Short mmCIF file of C-alpha atoms in Angstrom, two decimals:
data_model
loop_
_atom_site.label_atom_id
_atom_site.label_comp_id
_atom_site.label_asym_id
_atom_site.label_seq_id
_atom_site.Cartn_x
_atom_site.Cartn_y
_atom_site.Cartn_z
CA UNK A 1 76.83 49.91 119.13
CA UNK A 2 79.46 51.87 118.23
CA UNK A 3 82.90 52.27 120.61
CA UNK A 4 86.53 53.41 119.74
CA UNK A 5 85.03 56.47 118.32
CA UNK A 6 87.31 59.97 118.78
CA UNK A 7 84.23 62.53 118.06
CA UNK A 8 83.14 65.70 119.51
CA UNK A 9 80.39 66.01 121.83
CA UNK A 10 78.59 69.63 122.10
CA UNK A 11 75.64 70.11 124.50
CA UNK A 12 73.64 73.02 122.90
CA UNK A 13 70.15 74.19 123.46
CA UNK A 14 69.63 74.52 119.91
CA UNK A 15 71.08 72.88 117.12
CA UNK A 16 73.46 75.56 115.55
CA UNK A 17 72.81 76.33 112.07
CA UNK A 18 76.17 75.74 110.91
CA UNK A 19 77.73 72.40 112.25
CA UNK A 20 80.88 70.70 112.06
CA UNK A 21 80.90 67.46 110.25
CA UNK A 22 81.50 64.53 112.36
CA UNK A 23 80.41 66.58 115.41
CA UNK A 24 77.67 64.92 118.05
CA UNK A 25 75.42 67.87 119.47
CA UNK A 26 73.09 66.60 121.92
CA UNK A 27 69.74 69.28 121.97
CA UNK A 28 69.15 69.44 125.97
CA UNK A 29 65.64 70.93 125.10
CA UNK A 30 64.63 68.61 123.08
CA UNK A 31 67.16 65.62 124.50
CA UNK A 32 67.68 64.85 120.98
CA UNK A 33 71.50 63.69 119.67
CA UNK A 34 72.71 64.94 116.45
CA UNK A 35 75.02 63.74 114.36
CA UNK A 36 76.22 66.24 111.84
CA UNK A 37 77.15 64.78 107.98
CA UNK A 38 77.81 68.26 106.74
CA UNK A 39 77.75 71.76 107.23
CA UNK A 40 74.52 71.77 107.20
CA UNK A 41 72.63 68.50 107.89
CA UNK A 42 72.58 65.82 110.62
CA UNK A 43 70.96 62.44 111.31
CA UNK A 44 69.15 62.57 115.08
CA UNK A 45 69.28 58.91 116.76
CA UNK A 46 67.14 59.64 119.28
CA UNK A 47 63.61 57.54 117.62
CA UNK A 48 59.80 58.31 117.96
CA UNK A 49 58.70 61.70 118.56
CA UNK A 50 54.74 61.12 118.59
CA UNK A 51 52.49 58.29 118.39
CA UNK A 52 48.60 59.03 117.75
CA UNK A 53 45.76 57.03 116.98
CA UNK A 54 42.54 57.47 115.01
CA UNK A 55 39.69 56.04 116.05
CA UNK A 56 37.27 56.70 113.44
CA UNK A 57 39.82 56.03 110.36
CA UNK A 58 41.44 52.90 112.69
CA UNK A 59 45.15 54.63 111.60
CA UNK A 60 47.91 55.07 113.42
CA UNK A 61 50.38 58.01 112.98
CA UNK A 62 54.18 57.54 114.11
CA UNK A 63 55.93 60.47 113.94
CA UNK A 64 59.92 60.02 114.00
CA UNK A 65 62.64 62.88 115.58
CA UNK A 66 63.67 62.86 112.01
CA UNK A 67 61.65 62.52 108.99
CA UNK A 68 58.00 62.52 107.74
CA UNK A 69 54.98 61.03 109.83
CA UNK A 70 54.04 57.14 109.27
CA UNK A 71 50.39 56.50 108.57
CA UNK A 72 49.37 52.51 109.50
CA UNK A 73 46.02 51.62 108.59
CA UNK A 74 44.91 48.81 111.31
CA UNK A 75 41.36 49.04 110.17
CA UNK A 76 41.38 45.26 109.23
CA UNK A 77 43.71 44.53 111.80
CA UNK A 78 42.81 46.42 114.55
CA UNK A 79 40.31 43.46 116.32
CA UNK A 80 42.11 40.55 114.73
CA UNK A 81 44.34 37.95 116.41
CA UNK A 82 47.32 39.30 115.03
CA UNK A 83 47.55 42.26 116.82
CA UNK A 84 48.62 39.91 119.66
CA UNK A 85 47.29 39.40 123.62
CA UNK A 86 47.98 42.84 124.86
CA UNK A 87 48.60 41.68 128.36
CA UNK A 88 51.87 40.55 126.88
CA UNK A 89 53.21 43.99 126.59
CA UNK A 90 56.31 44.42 128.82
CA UNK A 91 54.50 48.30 129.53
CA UNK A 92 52.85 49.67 132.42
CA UNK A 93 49.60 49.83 130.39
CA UNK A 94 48.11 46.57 129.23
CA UNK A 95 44.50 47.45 128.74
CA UNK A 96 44.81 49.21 124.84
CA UNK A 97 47.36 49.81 122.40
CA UNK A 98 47.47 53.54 122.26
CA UNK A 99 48.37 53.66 126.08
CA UNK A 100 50.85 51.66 126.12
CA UNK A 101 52.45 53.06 122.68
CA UNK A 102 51.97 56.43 124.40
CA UNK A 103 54.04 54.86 127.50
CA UNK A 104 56.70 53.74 124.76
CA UNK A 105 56.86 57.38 123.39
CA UNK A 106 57.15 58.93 126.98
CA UNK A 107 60.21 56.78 127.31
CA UNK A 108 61.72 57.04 124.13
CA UNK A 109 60.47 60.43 123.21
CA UNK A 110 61.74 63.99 124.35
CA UNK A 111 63.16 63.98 128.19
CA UNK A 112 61.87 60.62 128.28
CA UNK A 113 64.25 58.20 130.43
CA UNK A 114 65.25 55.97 127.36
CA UNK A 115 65.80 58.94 125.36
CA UNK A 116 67.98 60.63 127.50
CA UNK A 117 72.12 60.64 126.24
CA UNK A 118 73.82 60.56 129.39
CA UNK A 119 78.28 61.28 129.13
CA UNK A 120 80.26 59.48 131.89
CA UNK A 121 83.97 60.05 132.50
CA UNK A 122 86.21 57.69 132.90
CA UNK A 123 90.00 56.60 132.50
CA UNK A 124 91.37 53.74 129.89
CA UNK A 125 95.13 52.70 129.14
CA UNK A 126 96.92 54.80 126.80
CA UNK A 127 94.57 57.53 126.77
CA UNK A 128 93.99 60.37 129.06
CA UNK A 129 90.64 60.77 129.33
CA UNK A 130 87.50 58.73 128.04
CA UNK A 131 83.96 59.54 127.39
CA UNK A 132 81.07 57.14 127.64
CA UNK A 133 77.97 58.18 125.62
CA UNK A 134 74.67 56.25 126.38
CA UNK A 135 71.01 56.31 124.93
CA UNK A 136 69.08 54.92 128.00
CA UNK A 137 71.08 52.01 129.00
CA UNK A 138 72.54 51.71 125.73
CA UNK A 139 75.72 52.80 124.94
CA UNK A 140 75.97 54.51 121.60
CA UNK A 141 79.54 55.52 121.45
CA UNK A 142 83.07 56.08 123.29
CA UNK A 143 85.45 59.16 123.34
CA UNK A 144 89.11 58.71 123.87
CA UNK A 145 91.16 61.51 123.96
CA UNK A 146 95.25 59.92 123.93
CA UNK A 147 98.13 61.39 125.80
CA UNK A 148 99.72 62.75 123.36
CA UNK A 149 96.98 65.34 122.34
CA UNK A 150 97.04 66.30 126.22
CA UNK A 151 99.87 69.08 126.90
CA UNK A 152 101.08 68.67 130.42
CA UNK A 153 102.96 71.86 131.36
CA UNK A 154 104.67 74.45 129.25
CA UNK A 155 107.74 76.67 129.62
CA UNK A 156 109.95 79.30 127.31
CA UNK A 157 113.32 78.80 126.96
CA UNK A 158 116.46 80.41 125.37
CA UNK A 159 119.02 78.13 123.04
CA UNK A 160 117.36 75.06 124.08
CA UNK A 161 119.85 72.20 123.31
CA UNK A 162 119.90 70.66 120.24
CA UNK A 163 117.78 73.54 118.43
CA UNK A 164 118.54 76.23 116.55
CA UNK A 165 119.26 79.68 118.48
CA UNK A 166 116.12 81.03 119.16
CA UNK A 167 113.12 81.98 121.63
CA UNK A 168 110.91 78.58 121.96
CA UNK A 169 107.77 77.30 123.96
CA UNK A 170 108.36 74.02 124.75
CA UNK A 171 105.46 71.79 125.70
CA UNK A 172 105.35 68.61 127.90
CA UNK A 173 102.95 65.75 126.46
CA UNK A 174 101.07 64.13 129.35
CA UNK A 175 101.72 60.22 127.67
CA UNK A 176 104.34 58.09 128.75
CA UNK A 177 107.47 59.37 127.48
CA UNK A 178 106.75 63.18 128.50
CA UNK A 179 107.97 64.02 125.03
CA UNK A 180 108.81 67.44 124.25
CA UNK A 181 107.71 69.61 121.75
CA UNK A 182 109.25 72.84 120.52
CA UNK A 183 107.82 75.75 118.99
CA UNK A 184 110.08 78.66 117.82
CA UNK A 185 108.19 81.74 118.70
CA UNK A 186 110.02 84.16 115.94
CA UNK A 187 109.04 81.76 112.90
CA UNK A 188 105.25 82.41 114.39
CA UNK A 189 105.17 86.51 113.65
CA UNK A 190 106.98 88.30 110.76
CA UNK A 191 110.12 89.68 112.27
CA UNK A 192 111.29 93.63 111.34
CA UNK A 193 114.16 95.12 111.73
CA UNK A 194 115.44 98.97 111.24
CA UNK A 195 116.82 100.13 107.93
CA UNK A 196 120.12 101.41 108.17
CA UNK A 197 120.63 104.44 107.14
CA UNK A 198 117.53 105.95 106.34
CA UNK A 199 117.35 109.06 103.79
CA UNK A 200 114.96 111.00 106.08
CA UNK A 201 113.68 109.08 108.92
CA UNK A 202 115.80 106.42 111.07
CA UNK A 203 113.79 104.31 112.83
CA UNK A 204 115.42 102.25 116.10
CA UNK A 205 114.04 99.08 117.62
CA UNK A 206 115.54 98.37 121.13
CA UNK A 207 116.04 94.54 121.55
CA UNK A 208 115.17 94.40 125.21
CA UNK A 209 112.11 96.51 125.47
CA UNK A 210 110.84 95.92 122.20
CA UNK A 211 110.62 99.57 122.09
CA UNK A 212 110.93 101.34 118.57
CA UNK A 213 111.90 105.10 118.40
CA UNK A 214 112.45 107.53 115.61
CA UNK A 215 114.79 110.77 114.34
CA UNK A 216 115.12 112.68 111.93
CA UNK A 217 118.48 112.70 109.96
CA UNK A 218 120.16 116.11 110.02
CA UNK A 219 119.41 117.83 106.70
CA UNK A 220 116.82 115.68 105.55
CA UNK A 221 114.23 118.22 105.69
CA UNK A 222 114.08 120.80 103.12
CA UNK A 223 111.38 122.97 101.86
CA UNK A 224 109.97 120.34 99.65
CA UNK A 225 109.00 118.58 102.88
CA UNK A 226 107.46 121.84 104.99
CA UNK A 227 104.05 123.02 104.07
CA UNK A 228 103.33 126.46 102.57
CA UNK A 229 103.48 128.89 105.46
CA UNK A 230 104.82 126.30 107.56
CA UNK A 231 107.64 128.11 109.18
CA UNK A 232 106.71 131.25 111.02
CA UNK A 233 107.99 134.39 112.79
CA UNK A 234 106.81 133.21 116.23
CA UNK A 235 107.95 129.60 116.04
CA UNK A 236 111.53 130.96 115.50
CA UNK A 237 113.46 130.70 118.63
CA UNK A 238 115.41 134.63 119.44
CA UNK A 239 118.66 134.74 118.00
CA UNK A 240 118.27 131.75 116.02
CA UNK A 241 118.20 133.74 112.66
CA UNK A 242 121.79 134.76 111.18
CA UNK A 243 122.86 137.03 109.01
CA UNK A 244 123.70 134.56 105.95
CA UNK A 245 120.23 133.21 106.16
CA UNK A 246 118.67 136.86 105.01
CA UNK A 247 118.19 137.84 101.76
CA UNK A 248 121.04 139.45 99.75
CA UNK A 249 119.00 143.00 99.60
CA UNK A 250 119.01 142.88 103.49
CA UNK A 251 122.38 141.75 103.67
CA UNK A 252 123.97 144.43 101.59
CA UNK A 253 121.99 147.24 103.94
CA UNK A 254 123.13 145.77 107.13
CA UNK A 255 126.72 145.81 105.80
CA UNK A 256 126.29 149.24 105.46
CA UNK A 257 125.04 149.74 108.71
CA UNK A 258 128.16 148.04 110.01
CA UNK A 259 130.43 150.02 107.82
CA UNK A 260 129.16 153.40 108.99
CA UNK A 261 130.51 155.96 111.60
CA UNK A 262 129.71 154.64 115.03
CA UNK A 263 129.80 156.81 118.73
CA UNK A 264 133.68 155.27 119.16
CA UNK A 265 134.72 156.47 115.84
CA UNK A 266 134.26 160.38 116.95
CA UNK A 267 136.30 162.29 119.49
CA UNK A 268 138.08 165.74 120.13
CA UNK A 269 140.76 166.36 117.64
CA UNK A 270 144.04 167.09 118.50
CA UNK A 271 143.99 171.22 117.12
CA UNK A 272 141.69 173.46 117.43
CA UNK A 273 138.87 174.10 115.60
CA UNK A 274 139.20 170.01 114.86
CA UNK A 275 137.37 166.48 115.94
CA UNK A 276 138.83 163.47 115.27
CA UNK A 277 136.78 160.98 112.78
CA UNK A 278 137.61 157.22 113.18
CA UNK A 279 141.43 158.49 114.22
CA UNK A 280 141.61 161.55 111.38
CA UNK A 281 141.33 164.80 112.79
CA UNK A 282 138.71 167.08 110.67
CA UNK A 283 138.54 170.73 110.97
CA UNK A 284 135.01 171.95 111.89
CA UNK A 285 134.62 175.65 110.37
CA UNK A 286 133.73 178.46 113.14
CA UNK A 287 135.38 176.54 115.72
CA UNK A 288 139.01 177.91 114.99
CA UNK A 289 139.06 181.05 117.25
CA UNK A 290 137.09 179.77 120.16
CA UNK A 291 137.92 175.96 120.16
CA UNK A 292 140.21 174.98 123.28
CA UNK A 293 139.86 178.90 125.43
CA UNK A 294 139.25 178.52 128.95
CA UNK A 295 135.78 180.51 130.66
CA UNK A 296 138.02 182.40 132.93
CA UNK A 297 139.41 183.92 129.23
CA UNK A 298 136.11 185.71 128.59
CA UNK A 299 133.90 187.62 130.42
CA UNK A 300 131.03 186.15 132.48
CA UNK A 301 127.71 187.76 130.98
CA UNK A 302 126.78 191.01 132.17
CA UNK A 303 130.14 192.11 133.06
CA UNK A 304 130.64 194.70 129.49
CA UNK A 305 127.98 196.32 130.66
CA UNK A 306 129.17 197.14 134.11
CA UNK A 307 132.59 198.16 132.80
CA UNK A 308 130.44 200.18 130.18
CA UNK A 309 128.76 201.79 132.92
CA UNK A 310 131.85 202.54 135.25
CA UNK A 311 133.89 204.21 131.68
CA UNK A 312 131.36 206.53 131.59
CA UNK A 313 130.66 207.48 134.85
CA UNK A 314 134.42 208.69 135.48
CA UNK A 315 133.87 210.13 131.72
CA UNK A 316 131.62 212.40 133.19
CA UNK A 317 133.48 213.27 136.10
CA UNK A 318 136.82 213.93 134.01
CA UNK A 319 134.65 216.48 132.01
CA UNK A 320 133.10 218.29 134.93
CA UNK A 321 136.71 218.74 136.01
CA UNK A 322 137.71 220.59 132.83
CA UNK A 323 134.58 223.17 132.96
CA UNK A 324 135.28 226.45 134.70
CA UNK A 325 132.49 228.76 135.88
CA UNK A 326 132.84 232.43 135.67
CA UNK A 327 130.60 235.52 137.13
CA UNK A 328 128.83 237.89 134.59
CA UNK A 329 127.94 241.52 135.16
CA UNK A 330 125.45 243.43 132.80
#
């Protein structure tokens, strides 16, 4: 009997087919335990699996959990005195062997009540928790699991005294001294921080909200970074787009443009027959006689005609004034 023993205990319904060495796995199908001695192999301690007997050959066949079959050849034993009074046997049956080694196997064998591996719980000095393992009535091993694998509350703290400045999880062992252990939580991830500045991109990580943000440094981007045909007309904001920015053909013609006569630059001259051109007056030819007369210094259309009219009307009466008619005799 083994006791002391900190193992593992799995309950499976099939035996996994990778195992962990030193790991118990108890089958509940089968009600087989398992103990595993590699990765890959186990010993089961859990005895016969099948007992038969042949009549006609006198053999009988024991077949273990683990293993190949048994053959026994109890041809010249099978009616002799050393096969024993079977009224001895401490089983139910009494009358032949195979029934009572078939009452043996129904005990021992799969689901049978000695086979079964039963776990109790229970409490032992210096450990938290123990675990009783038992074959039948037999018991085949002992768990302990100490205190001081057995964390009994956990907190985070800030500076904690007597460590370095940090972020920590301490834990509370559940064994007699409640010692504390602690666990600096920024030597468990890779910490980052922002490169200052950054040629193109500045990155920002706020220390409270964890939060990391980016910009763009003025003047970092140039046309090496923008794709062909990145930039165009209708993604330009109105009025975004000054004059230095053009090219030096367009330049030069809007310079003219700026340079040339505008509506202010023109008004009436100071003389007749003049206008005035950006504050110079200029004499306009064919404007000299008429430039600067008043309408009521001409006559209104149609009015030479009528005075045309009225001169020779009272031409005509002057003449018939002058005309003298005489009387004629033959």
């Amino acid at each position: 009997m083994a006791t002391g023993i900190n193992a593992i205990l799995h309950r499976v319904n099939a035996l996994p087919e990778t195992l962990v060495k030193g790991h118990m796995y108890f089958v509940k199908s089968e009600g087989l335990l398992y103990v595993a001695t590699s990765e890959s192999a186990s010993e089961c301690y859990s005895g016969i699996k099948k007992v038969s007997w042949s009549t006609s050959t006198q053999e009988l066949v024991v077949t273990p959990a683990v293993g190949a079959a048994v053959t026994v050849d109890l041809s010249a034993y099978a009616k002799a005195s050393l096969v024993g009074d079977l009224s001895s046997l401490n089983t139910e049956a009494k009358g032949d062997l195979v029934t009572a080694i078939n009452e043996v196997l129904a005990a021992v064998g799969a689901g049978g009540t000695s086979a079964q591996v039963t776990m109790t719980e229970g409490t032992a000095s210096g450990y938290a928790k123990t675990y009783t393992l038992k074959q039948g009535e037999s018991t085949v091993g002992t768990i302990n699991i100490p205190k001081d694998m057995v964390v009994q509350s956990g907190v985070v703290e800030t500076n904690p005294s007597g460590q370095d400045e940090g972020t920590y999880l301490v834990l509370t062992l559940a064994n007699a001294t409640n010692d504390k252990v602690y666990i600096n939580v920024g030597k468990l991830v890779d910490i980052y921080q922002a490169k200052a500045s950054a040629a193109q991109v500045q990155l920002a990580i706020d220390a409270e909200t964890r939060e990391i943000s980016a910009s763009i440094v003025a003047g970092s981007v140039t046309s090496a970074e923008l794709a062909a045909s990145a930039v165009v007309t209708a993604k330009i904001a109105d009025g975004n787009v000054t004059k230095v920015k053009l090219a030096s053909d367009v330049q030069a013609s809007l310079g003219k443009a700026d340079t040339a006569l505008q509506k202010a630059d023109i008004a009436t001259g100071t003389s007749n027959g003049s206008i005035s051109v950006d504050g110079t007056d200029v004499q306009v030819k064919g404007l000299g006689s008429a430039a600067y007369k008043q309408d009521t210094a001409f006559d209104a259309a149609g009015t030479a005609e009528t005075k045309a009219a009225a001169a020779l009307e009272s031409a005509k009466e002057y003449a018939d004034g002058l005309r003298t008619w005489g009387t004629w005799e033959d």
